[in-house]
JSON list of C-alpha atoms in Angstrom, two decimals:
[
{"chain": "A", "resi": 44, "resn": "MET", "atom": "CA", "xyz": [-32.46, -8.08, -24.52]},
{"chain": "A", "resi": 45, "resn": "LEU", "atom": "CA", "xyz": [-28.96, -9.42, -25.06]},
{"chain": "A", "resi": 46, "resn": "GLU", "atom": "CA", "xyz": [-26.67, -6.70, -23.82]},
{"chain": "A", "resi": 47, "resn": "LYS", "atom": "CA", "xyz": [-23.37, -6.43, -25.64]},
{"chain": "A", "resi": 48, "resn": "ARG", "atom": "CA", "xyz": [-20.27, -4.75, -24.27]},
{"chain": "A", "resi": 49, "resn": "HIS", "atom": "CA", "xyz": [-16.74, -5.13, -25.64]},
{"chain": "A", "resi": 50, "resn": "GLY", "atom": "CA", "xyz": [-17.96, -8.03, -27.79]},
{"chain": "A", "resi": 51, "resn": "SER", "atom": "CA", "xyz": [-19.15, -10.11, -24.84]},
{"chain": "A", "resi": 52, "resn": "LEU", "atom": "CA", "xyz": [-22.73, -11.30, -24.38]},
{"chain": "A", "resi": 53, "resn": "PHE", "atom": "CA", "xyz": [-24.05, -11.58, -20.85]},
{"chain": "A", "resi": 54, "resn": "LEU", "atom": "CA", "xyz": [-24.76, -15.26, -20.16]},
{"chain": "A", "resi": 55, "resn": "PRO", "atom": "CA", "xyz": [-27.62, -14.49, -17.73]},
{"chain": "A", "resi": 56, "resn": "SER", "atom": "CA", "xyz": [-29.38, -12.56, -20.51]},
{"chain": "A", "resi": 57, "resn": "LEU", "atom": "CA", "xyz": [-29.11, -15.62, -22.74]},
{"chain": "A", "resi": 58, "resn": "VAL", "atom": "CA", "xyz": [-30.70, -17.80, -20.07]},
{"chain": "A", "resi": 59, "resn": "GLU", "atom": "CA", "xyz": [-33.52, -15.35, -19.37]},
{"chain": "A", "resi": 60, "resn": "ASN", "atom": "CA", "xyz": [-34.31, -14.78, -23.07]},
{"chain": "A", "resi": 61, "resn": "PHE", "atom": "CA", "xyz": [-34.01, -18.37, -24.29]},
{"chain": "A", "resi": 62, "resn": "THR", "atom": "CA", "xyz": [-35.66, -19.65, -21.06]},
{"chain": "A", "resi": 63, "resn": "ILE", "atom": "CA", "xyz": [-33.46, -22.73, -20.96]},
{"chain": "A", "resi": 64, "resn": "PRO", "atom": "CA", "xyz": [-30.35, -23.57, -18.92]},
{"chain": "A", "resi": 65, "resn": "ILE", "atom": "CA", "xyz": [-27.21, -22.45, -20.79]},
{"chain": "A", "resi": 66, "resn": "GLN", "atom": "CA", "xyz": [-23.86, -23.38, -19.26]},
{"chain": "A", "resi": 67, "resn": "TRP", "atom": "CA", "xyz": [-21.68, -21.63, -21.84]},
{"chain": "A", "resi": 68, "resn": "HIS", "atom": "CA", "xyz": [-21.82, -19.86, -25.18]},
{"chain": "A", "resi": 69, "resn": "SER", "atom": "CA", "xyz": [-19.48, -18.91, -27.98]},
{"chain": "A", "resi": 70, "resn": "ILE", "atom": "CA", "xyz": [-20.04, -16.59, -30.95]},
{"chain": "A", "resi": 71, "resn": "HIS", "atom": "CA", "xyz": [-18.84, -17.42, -34.47]},
{"chain": "A", "resi": 72, "resn": "GLU", "atom": "CA", "xyz": [-19.05, -15.53, -37.73]},
{"chain": "A", "resi": 73, "resn": "LYS", "atom": "CA", "xyz": [-18.45, -18.49, -40.04]},
{"chain": "A", "resi": 74, "resn": "THR", "atom": "CA", "xyz": [-21.26, -20.53, -41.59]},
{"chain": "A", "resi": 75, "resn": "VAL", "atom": "CA", "xyz": [-21.94, -23.40, -39.22]},
{"chain": "A", "resi": 76, "resn": "GLY", "atom": "CA", "xyz": [-23.71, -25.66, -41.71]},
{"chain": "A", "resi": 77, "resn": "ILE", "atom": "CA", "xyz": [-27.27, -26.81, -42.32]},
{"chain": "A", "resi": 78, "resn": "THR", "atom": "CA", "xyz": [-27.54, -30.53, -41.56]},
{"chain": "A", "resi": 79, "resn": "ASN", "atom": "CA", "xyz": [-26.91, -32.07, -38.16]},
{"chain": "A", "resi": 80, "resn": "GLU", "atom": "CA", "xyz": [-23.74, -33.72, -39.45]},
{"chain": "A", "resi": 81, "resn": "GLU", "atom": "CA", "xyz": [-22.36, -30.43, -40.81]},
{"chain": "A", "resi": 82, "resn": "ILE", "atom": "CA", "xyz": [-23.16, -28.53, -37.64]},
{"chain": "A", "resi": 83, "resn": "VAL", "atom": "CA", "xyz": [-21.68, -31.22, -35.38]},
{"chain": "A", "resi": 84, "resn": "GLN", "atom": "CA", "xyz": [-18.48, -31.26, -37.45]},
{"chain": "A", "resi": 85, "resn": "PHE", "atom": "CA", "xyz": [-18.32, -27.46, -37.25]},
{"chain": "A", "resi": 86, "resn": "VAL", "atom": "CA", "xyz": [-18.77, -27.54, -33.49]},
{"chain": "A", "resi": 87, "resn": "LYS", "atom": "CA", "xyz": [-16.05, -30.18, -33.08]},
{"chain": "A", "resi": 88, "resn": "GLY", "atom": "CA", "xyz": [-13.69, -28.11, -35.21]},
{"chain": "A", "resi": 89, "resn": "GLN", "atom": "CA", "xyz": [-14.44, -24.86, -33.42]},
{"chain": "A", "resi": 90, "resn": "LEU", "atom": "CA", "xyz": [-14.18, -26.51, -30.03]},
{"chain": "A", "resi": 91, "resn": "SER", "atom": "CA", "xyz": [-10.74, -27.97, -30.58]},
{"chain": "A", "resi": 92, "resn": "LEU", "atom": "CA", "xyz": [-8.33, -27.03, -27.79]},
{"chain": "A", "resi": 93, "resn": "VAL", "atom": "CA", "xyz": [-6.45, -24.62, -30.04]},
{"chain": "A", "resi": 94, "resn": "SER", "atom": "CA", "xyz": [-9.66, -22.96, -31.24]},
{"chain": "A", "resi": 95, "resn": "LEU", "atom": "CA", "xyz": [-11.04, -22.69, -27.72]},
{"chain": "A", "resi": 96, "resn": "LEU", "atom": "CA", "xyz": [-7.89, -21.04, -26.42]},
{"chain": "A", "resi": 97, "resn": "ARG", "atom": "CA", "xyz": [-7.93, -18.61, -29.35]},
{"chain": "A", "resi": 98, "resn": "SER", "atom": "CA", "xyz": [-11.58, -17.73, -28.66]},
{"chain": "A", "resi": 99, "resn": "VAL", "atom": "CA", "xyz": [-10.64, -16.10, -25.37]},
{"chain": "A", "resi": 100, "resn": "VAL", "atom": "CA", "xyz": [-8.79, -13.40, -27.29]},
{"chain": "A", "resi": 101, "resn": "VAL", "atom": "CA", "xyz": [-10.43, -13.11, -30.70]},
{"chain": "A", "resi": 102, "resn": "ARG", "atom": "CA", "xyz": [-14.05, -14.23, -30.11]},
{"chain": "A", "resi": 103, "resn": "SER", "atom": "CA", "xyz": [-16.74, -13.63, -27.53]},
{"chain": "A", "resi": 104, "resn": "SER", "atom": "CA", "xyz": [-16.97, -16.61, -25.21]},
{"chain": "A", "resi": 105, "resn": "SER", "atom": "CA", "xyz": [-18.12, -17.31, -21.67]},
{"chain": "A", "resi": 106, "resn": "LEU", "atom": "CA", "xyz": [-15.75, -20.26, -21.30]},
{"chain": "A", "resi": 107, "resn": "THR", "atom": "CA", "xyz": [-13.05, -20.42, -18.65]},
{"chain": "A", "resi": 108, "resn": "LEU", "atom": "CA", "xyz": [-9.90, -22.48, -19.18]},
{"chain": "A", "resi": 109, "resn": "ILE", "atom": "CA", "xyz": [-11.32, -25.34, -17.10]},
{"chain": "A", "resi": 110, "resn": "ASP", "atom": "CA", "xyz": [-14.59, -25.11, -19.04]},
{"chain": "A", "resi": 111, "resn": "MET", "atom": "CA", "xyz": [-12.64, -25.37, -22.29]},
{"chain": "A", "resi": 112, "resn": "VAL", "atom": "CA", "xyz": [-11.07, -28.67, -21.32]},
{"chain": "A", "resi": 113, "resn": "ARG", "atom": "CA", "xyz": [-14.42, -30.06, -20.16]},
{"chain": "A", "resi": 114, "resn": "VAL", "atom": "CA", "xyz": [-16.20, -28.95, -23.33]},
{"chain": "A", "resi": 115, "resn": "TRP", "atom": "CA", "xyz": [-13.43, -30.33, -25.53]},
{"chain": "A", "resi": 116, "resn": "LEU", "atom": "CA", "xyz": [-13.71, -33.74, -23.83]},
{"chain": "A", "resi": 117, "resn": "ALA", "atom": "CA", "xyz": [-17.52, -33.69, -24.08]},
{"chain": "A", "resi": 118, "resn": "THR", "atom": "CA", "xyz": [-17.60, -32.74, -27.77]},
{"chain": "A", "resi": 119, "resn": "ARG", "atom": "CA", "xyz": [-15.34, -35.63, -28.74]},
{"chain": "A", "resi": 120, "resn": "ALA", "atom": "CA", "xyz": [-18.31, -37.94, -28.20]},
{"chain": "A", "resi": 121, "resn": "ILE", "atom": "CA", "xyz": [-21.03, -35.90, -29.95]},
{"chain": "A", "resi": 122, "resn": "ASP", "atom": "CA", "xyz": [-23.24, -38.11, -32.12]},
{"chain": "A", "resi": 123, "resn": "ALA", "atom": "CA", "xyz": [-25.00, -36.26, -34.93]},
{"chain": "A", "resi": 124, "resn": "SER", "atom": "CA", "xyz": [-27.85, -38.79, -34.95]},
{"chain": "A", "resi": 125, "resn": "SER", "atom": "CA", "xyz": [-28.76, -37.98, -31.33]},
{"chain": "A", "resi": 126, "resn": "THR", "atom": "CA", "xyz": [-28.09, -34.24, -31.42]},
{"chain": "A", "resi": 127, "resn": "GLY", "atom": "CA", "xyz": [-30.89, -31.69, -31.47]},
{"chain": "A", "resi": 128, "resn": "ILE", "atom": "CA", "xyz": [-30.16, -28.52, -33.46]},
{"chain": "A", "resi": 129, "resn": "PHE", "atom": "CA", "xyz": [-32.26, -25.41, -32.85]},
{"chain": "A", "resi": 130, "resn": "ASP", "atom": "CA", "xyz": [-31.50, -22.93, -35.63]},
{"chain": "A", "resi": 131, "resn": "PHE", "atom": "CA", "xyz": [-33.24, -19.58, -35.26]},
{"chain": "A", "resi": 132, "resn": "ARG", "atom": "CA", "xyz": [-31.32, -17.74, -37.97]},
{"chain": "A", "resi": 133, "resn": "SER", "atom": "CA", "xyz": [-34.18, -17.96, -40.46]},
{"chain": "A", "resi": 134, "resn": "ARG", "atom": "CA", "xyz": [-36.88, -17.10, -37.92]},
{"chain": "A", "resi": 135, "resn": "LEU", "atom": "CA", "xyz": [-37.97, -13.54, -37.17]},
{"chain": "A", "resi": 136, "resn": "ILE", "atom": "CA", "xyz": [-37.57, -13.73, -33.40]},
{"chain": "A", "resi": 137, "resn": "GLY", "atom": "CA", "xyz": [-35.52, -10.57, -32.89]},
{"chain": "A", "resi": 138, "resn": "THR", "atom": "CA", "xyz": [-34.42, -7.22, -34.24]},
{"chain": "A", "resi": 139, "resn": "GLU", "atom": "CA", "xyz": [-30.90, -5.80, -34.01]},
{"chain": "A", "resi": 140, "resn": "MET", "atom": "CA", "xyz": [-30.77, -2.35, -32.42]},
{"chain": "A", "resi": 141, "resn": "SER", "atom": "CA", "xyz": [-28.15, 0.39, -32.27]},
{"chain": "A", "resi": 142, "resn": "PHE", "atom": "CA", "xyz": [-27.66, 2.77, -29.35]},
{"chain": "A", "resi": 143, "resn": "PRO", "atom": "CA", "xyz": [-26.26, 6.33, -29.24]},
{"chain": "A", "resi": 144, "resn": "ASP", "atom": "CA", "xyz": [-23.05, 5.11, -27.59]},
{"chain": "A", "resi": 145, "resn": "GLY", "atom": "CA", "xyz": [-22.33, 2.82, -30.54]},
{"chain": "A", "resi": 146, "resn": "SER", "atom": "CA", "xyz": [-23.24, -0.41, -28.77]},
{"chain": "A", "resi": 147, "resn": "ARG", "atom": "CA", "xyz": [-25.57, -2.93, -30.39]},
{"chain": "A", "resi": 148, "resn": "ALA", "atom": "CA", "xyz": [-28.05, -5.41, -28.99]},
{"chain": "A", "resi": 149, "resn": "VAL", "atom": "CA", "xyz": [-30.76, -7.80, -30.12]},
{"chain": "A", "resi": 150, "resn": "GLN", "atom": "CA", "xyz": [-34.32, -7.25, -28.92]},
{"chain": "A", "resi": 151, "resn": "PHE", "atom": "CA", "xyz": [-36.21, -10.54, -28.90]},
{"chain": "A", "resi": 152, "resn": "ASP", "atom": "CA", "xyz": [-39.91, -11.03, -29.53]},
{"chain": "A", "resi": 153, "resn": "GLN", "atom": "CA", "xyz": [-40.68, -13.27, -26.57]},
{"chain": "A", "resi": 154, "resn": "LYS", "atom": "CA", "xyz": [-44.17, -14.23, -27.73]},
{"chain": "A", "resi": 155, "resn": "THR", "atom": "CA", "xyz": [-42.90, -15.41, -31.12]},
{"chain": "A", "resi": 156, "resn": "TYR", "atom": "CA", "xyz": [-40.01, -17.30, -29.57]},
{"chain": "A", "resi": 157, "resn": "ASP", "atom": "CA", "xyz": [-42.17, -19.00, -26.95]},
{"chain": "A", "resi": 158, "resn": "GLY", "atom": "CA", "xyz": [-44.58, -20.07, -29.67]},
{"chain": "A", "resi": 159, "resn": "ILE", "atom": "CA", "xyz": [-41.74, -21.71, -31.61]},
{"chain": "A", "resi": 160, "resn": "VAL", "atom": "CA", "xyz": [-40.19, -23.46, -28.64]},
{"chain": "A", "resi": 161, "resn": "GLY", "atom": "CA", "xyz": [-43.51, -24.59, -27.13]},
{"chain": "A", "resi": 162, "resn": "ASP", "atom": "CA", "xyz": [-43.14, -27.43, -24.68]},
{"chain": "A", "resi": 163, "resn": "ILE", "atom": "CA", "xyz": [-39.82, -28.74, -26.03]},
{"chain": "A", "resi": 164, "resn": "PHE", "atom": "CA", "xyz": [-37.84, -27.90, -22.92]},
{"chain": "A", "resi": 165, "resn": "GLY", "atom": "CA", "xyz": [-40.53, -28.50, -20.32]},
{"chain": "A", "resi": 166, "resn": "SER", "atom": "CA", "xyz": [-39.58, -31.01, -17.62]},
{"chain": "A", "resi": 167, "resn": "VAL", "atom": "CA", "xyz": [-42.06, -33.78, -16.86]},
{"chain": "A", "resi": 168, "resn": "GLU", "atom": "CA", "xyz": [-40.44, -34.24, -13.44]},
{"chain": "A", "resi": 169, "resn": "ILE", "atom": "CA", "xyz": [-40.94, -30.57, -12.54]},
{"chain": "A", "resi": 170, "resn": "ARG", "atom": "CA", "xyz": [-44.58, -30.70, -13.65]},
{"chain": "A", "resi": 171, "resn": "LYS", "atom": "CA", "xyz": [-45.12, -33.81, -11.53]},
{"chain": "A", "resi": 172, "resn": "ASP", "atom": "CA", "xyz": [-43.64, -32.00, -8.52]},
{"chain": "A", "resi": 173, "resn": "ALA", "atom": "CA", "xyz": [-46.51, -29.49, -8.77]},
{"chain": "A", "resi": 174, "resn": "ILE", "atom": "CA", "xyz": [-44.59, -27.28, -6.36]},
{"chain": "A", "resi": 175, "resn": "ARG", "atom": "CA", "xyz": [-45.96, -23.77, -5.92]},
{"chain": "A", "resi": 176, "resn": "LEU", "atom": "CA", "xyz": [-43.14, -21.25, -6.19]},
{"chain": "A", "resi": 177, "resn": "ALA", "atom": "CA", "xyz": [-43.28, -17.64, -4.97]},
{"chain": "A", "resi": 178, "resn": "ILE", "atom": "CA", "xyz": [-40.58, -15.24, -6.19]},
{"chain": "A", "resi": 179, "resn": "TYR", "atom": "CA", "xyz": [-39.55, -12.08, -4.36]},
{"chain": "A", "resi": 180, "resn": "ASN", "atom": "CA", "xyz": [-37.26, -9.41, -5.80]},
{"chain": "A", "resi": 181, "resn": "THR", "atom": "CA", "xyz": [-35.45, -7.73, -2.89]},
{"chain": "A", "resi": 182, "resn": "THR", "atom": "CA", "xyz": [-33.48, -5.33, -5.13]},
{"chain": "A", "resi": 183, "resn": "PRO", "atom": "CA", "xyz": [-34.38, -1.90, -6.56]},
{"chain": "A", "resi": 184, "resn": "MET", "atom": "CA", "xyz": [-34.06, -3.23, -10.12]},
{"chain": "A", "resi": 185, "resn": "LEU", "atom": "CA", "xyz": [-37.49, -3.76, -11.66]},
{"chain": "A", "resi": 186, "resn": "GLY", "atom": "CA", "xyz": [-38.48, -6.87, -13.59]},
{"chain": "A", "resi": 187, "resn": "ILE", "atom": "CA", "xyz": [-35.94, -9.35, -12.25]},
{"chain": "A", "resi": 188, "resn": "GLY", "atom": "CA", "xyz": [-38.61, -11.51, -10.64]},
{"chain": "A", "resi": 189, "resn": "SER", "atom": "CA", "xyz": [-40.64, -11.70, -13.85]},
{"chain": "A", "resi": 190, "resn": "ARG", "atom": "CA", "xyz": [-37.57, -12.72, -15.87]},
{"chain": "A", "resi": 191, "resn": "VAL", "atom": "CA", "xyz": [-36.79, -15.56, -13.51]},
{"chain": "A", "resi": 192, "resn": "ALA", "atom": "CA", "xyz": [-40.45, -16.61, -13.41]},
{"chain": "A", "resi": 193, "resn": "ARG", "atom": "CA", "xyz": [-40.53, -16.91, -17.20]},
{"chain": "A", "resi": 194, "resn": "VAL", "atom": "CA", "xyz": [-37.49, -19.20, -17.18]},
{"chain": "A", "resi": 195, "resn": "ILE", "atom": "CA", "xyz": [-38.91, -21.49, -14.51]},
{"chain": "A", "resi": 196, "resn": "GLU", "atom": "CA", "xyz": [-42.39, -21.58, -16.10]},
{"chain": "A", "resi": 197, "resn": "GLN", "atom": "CA", "xyz": [-40.91, -22.53, -19.46]},
{"chain": "A", "resi": 198, "resn": "LEU", "atom": "CA", "xyz": [-39.18, -25.46, -17.75]},
{"chain": "A", "resi": 199, "resn": "GLY", "atom": "CA", "xyz": [-42.49, -26.64, -16.29]},
{"chain": "A", "resi": 200, "resn": "GLY", "atom": "CA", "xyz": [-42.54, -24.81, -12.96]},
{"chain": "A", "resi": 201, "resn": "TYR", "atom": "CA", "xyz": [-45.68, -23.47, -11.28]},
{"chain": "A", "resi": 202, "resn": "ILE", "atom": "CA", "xyz": [-45.38, -19.81, -10.25]},
{"chain": "A", "resi": 203, "resn": "VAL", "atom": "CA", "xyz": [-48.05, -18.58, -7.83]},
{"chain": "A", "resi": 204, "resn": "PHE", "atom": "CA", "xyz": [-46.62, -15.16, -6.99]},
{"chain": "A", "resi": 205, "resn": "VAL", "atom": "CA", "xyz": [-44.05, -12.64, -8.26]},
{"chain": "A", "resi": 206, "resn": "GLY", "atom": "CA", "xyz": [-43.48, -9.51, -6.23]},
{"chain": "A", "resi": 207, "resn": "ASN", "atom": "CA", "xyz": [-41.11, -7.35, -4.22]},
{"chain": "A", "resi": 208, "resn": "ASP", "atom": "CA", "xyz": [-39.67, -7.63, -0.72]},
{"chain": "A", "resi": 209, "resn": "ASP", "atom": "CA", "xyz": [-38.58, -4.46, 1.08]},
{"chain": "A", "resi": 210, "resn": "VAL", "atom": "CA", "xyz": [-35.96, -6.39, 3.08]},
{"chain": "A", "resi": 211, "resn": "LEU", "atom": "CA", "xyz": [-32.85, -6.47, 0.87]},
{"chain": "A", "resi": 212, "resn": "TYR", "atom": "CA", "xyz": [-31.00, -9.80, 0.68]},
{"chain": "A", "resi": 213, "resn": "ASP", "atom": "CA", "xyz": [-27.25, -9.14, 0.29]},
{"chain": "A", "resi": 214, "resn": "GLY", "atom": "CA", "xyz": [-26.42, -12.50, -1.29]},
{"chain": "A", "resi": 215, "resn": "LEU", "atom": "CA", "xyz": [-27.22, -14.01, -4.70]},
{"chain": "A", "resi": 216, "resn": "CYS", "atom": "CA", "xyz": [-30.51, -15.70, -3.90]},
{"chain": "A", "resi": 217, "resn": "GLU", "atom": "CA", "xyz": [-32.02, -17.96, -1.29]},
{"chain": "A", "resi": 218, "resn": "LEU", "atom": "CA", "xyz": [-34.53, -20.78, -1.63]},
{"chain": "A", "resi": 219, "resn": "THR", "atom": "CA", "xyz": [-36.73, -21.43, 1.41]},
{"chain": "A", "resi": 220, "resn": "GLY", "atom": "CA", "xyz": [-38.93, -24.45, 2.04]},
{"chain": "A", "resi": 221, "resn": "THR", "atom": "CA", "xyz": [-39.32, -27.71, 3.94]},
{"chain": "A", "resi": 222, "resn": "LYS", "atom": "CA", "xyz": [-36.61, -30.36, 3.77]},
{"chain": "A", "resi": 223, "resn": "GLU", "atom": "CA", "xyz": [-38.77, -32.41, 1.42]},
{"chain": "A", "resi": 224, "resn": "ARG", "atom": "CA", "xyz": [-39.31, -29.48, -0.96]},
{"chain": "A", "resi": 225, "resn": "LEU", "atom": "CA", "xyz": [-35.63, -28.53, -0.96]},
{"chain": "A", "resi": 226, "resn": "ILE", "atom": "CA", "xyz": [-34.64, -31.96, -2.32]},
{"chain": "A", "resi": 227, "resn": "SER", "atom": "CA", "xyz": [-37.29, -31.93, -5.06]},
{"chain": "A", "resi": 228, "resn": "THR", "atom": "CA", "xyz": [-36.52, -31.83, -8.77]},
{"chain": "A", "resi": 229, "resn": "THR", "atom": "CA", "xyz": [-37.83, -28.27, -8.94]},
{"chain": "A", "resi": 230, "resn": "SER", "atom": "CA", "xyz": [-35.42, -27.17, -6.22]},
{"chain": "A", "resi": 231, "resn": "LYS", "atom": "CA", "xyz": [-32.48, -28.95, -7.88]},
{"chain": "A", "resi": 232, "resn": "VAL", "atom": "CA", "xyz": [-33.20, -27.26, -11.22]},
{"chain": "A", "resi": 233, "resn": "ILE", "atom": "CA", "xyz": [-33.39, -23.82, -9.59]},
{"chain": "A", "resi": 234, "resn": "GLN", "atom": "CA", "xyz": [-30.12, -24.51, -7.80]},
{"chain": "A", "resi": 235, "resn": "SER", "atom": "CA", "xyz": [-28.43, -25.59, -11.03]},
{"chain": "A", "resi": 236, "resn": "LEU", "atom": "CA", "xyz": [-29.59, -22.38, -12.69]},
{"chain": "A", "resi": 237, "resn": "TYR", "atom": "CA", "xyz": [-28.87, -19.84, -9.97]},
{"chain": "A", "resi": 238, "resn": "GLY", "atom": "CA", "xyz": [-26.86, -21.44, -7.16]},
{"chain": "A", "resi": 239, "resn": "CYS", "atom": "CA", "xyz": [-29.08, -20.18, -4.33]},
{"chain": "A", "resi": 240, "resn": "THR", "atom": "CA", "xyz": [-28.59, -20.76, -0.61]},
{"chain": "A", "resi": 241, "resn": "ASP", "atom": "CA", "xyz": [-31.00, -23.32, 0.89]},
{"chain": "A", "resi": 242, "resn": "VAL", "atom": "CA", "xyz": [-33.01, -22.24, 3.93]},
{"chain": "A", "resi": 243, "resn": "GLU", "atom": "CA", "xyz": [-34.96, -25.04, 5.60]},
{"chain": "A", "resi": 244, "resn": "THR", "atom": "CA", "xyz": [-38.16, -24.10, 7.43]},
{"chain": "A", "resi": 245, "resn": "SER", "atom": "CA", "xyz": [-41.31, -25.69, 8.80]},
{"chain": "A", "resi": 246, "resn": "GLU", "atom": "CA", "xyz": [-43.33, -22.47, 8.65]},
{"chain": "A", "resi": 247, "resn": "ILE", "atom": "CA", "xyz": [-46.36, -22.07, 6.40]},
{"chain": "A", "resi": 248, "resn": "LEU", "atom": "CA", "xyz": [-45.27, -19.95, 3.44]},
{"chain": "A", "resi": 249, "resn": "ARG", "atom": "CA", "xyz": [-46.97, -18.22, 0.53]},
{"chain": "A", "resi": 250, "resn": "GLY", "atom": "CA", "xyz": [-45.72, -21.02, -1.71]},
{"chain": "A", "resi": 251, "resn": "ASP", "atom": "CA", "xyz": [-44.19, -24.47, -1.28]},
{"chain": "A", "resi": 252, "resn": "LEU", "atom": "CA", "xyz": [-40.86, -22.83, -2.10]},
{"chain": "A", "resi": 253, "resn": "ILE", "atom": "CA", "xyz": [-39.88, -19.17, -1.70]},
{"chain": "A", "resi": 254, "resn": "LEU", "atom": "CA", "xyz": [-37.18, -17.78, -3.99]},
{"chain": "A", "resi": 255, "resn": "ARG", "atom": "CA", "xyz": [-35.69, -14.44, -2.88]},
{"chain": "A", "resi": 256, "resn": "LEU", "atom": "CA", "xyz": [-33.44, -12.64, -5.37]},
{"chain": "A", "resi": 257, "resn": "GLY", "atom": "CA", "xyz": [-30.69, -10.56, -3.80]},
{"chain": "A", "resi": 258, "resn": "LYS", "atom": "CA", "xyz": [-28.14, -7.84, -4.36]},
{"chain": "A", "resi": 259, "resn": "LEU", "atom": "CA", "xyz": [-25.61, -10.11, -6.08]},
{"chain": "A", "resi": 260, "resn": "PHE", "atom": "CA", "xyz": [-28.33, -11.41, -8.39]},
{"chain": "A", "resi": 261, "resn": "GLU", "atom": "CA", "xyz": [-28.99, -7.86, -9.54]},
{"chain": "A", "resi": 262, "resn": "LYS", "atom": "CA", "xyz": [-25.38, -7.63, -10.73]},
{"chain": "A", "resi": 263, "resn": "ARG", "atom": "CA", "xyz": [-26.16, -10.23, -13.40]},
{"chain": "A", "resi": 264, "resn": "TYR", "atom": "CA", "xyz": [-27.83, -7.40, -15.32]},
{"chain": "A", "resi": 265, "resn": "LEU", "atom": "CA", "xyz": [-25.36, -4.60, -14.67]},
{"chain": "A", "resi": 266, "resn": "PRO", "atom": "CA", "xyz": [-22.54, -3.63, -17.11]},
{"chain": "A", "resi": 267, "resn": "TYR", "atom": "CA", "xyz": [-19.05, -4.93, -16.38]}
]
């Protein structure tokens, strides 16, 4: 579910529902176009420095000021011929819901979405790693481990266990494994997604890598 509060979408919810790495997002009400060329031109226009600065106040955006400058520089070189557009507006992948407090959210049909996306975002490098990953949720919040597992599996990861750990980890998350495993592509992708602390070990574990989700990770799903 994409939680909505004061017009701002939670970025972690986007990542968990779309099961792909998302560095930033911005919401627009205008028609963005149909062809690649039209959409790229719209993006360039909306991501002008003036438009980006305005989005902080009048539109929902996850961009910081530094992000804005980086995105603006990156979008100057967008080539429509090499850009992939994934338009889900005409696909029945979600239903908008209203809650008693007046807030609104979109409930996605994960099965339908996964069927559409298929293997588009799967990483050949991660599949070649064939690293067995065990995920432990150390928080009281249910379902966090399964959400993370779905993201990693969609990217080509191999999940061998998802469960709970009674010993609470106070940090964001920690990734435990041998030195060799911690420098693997799988480990690098997990780090880019979640920014976990590396813990090197030579012990025999339940998986090649152990991912423990902690107290700060739980806050990704709590209201501001």
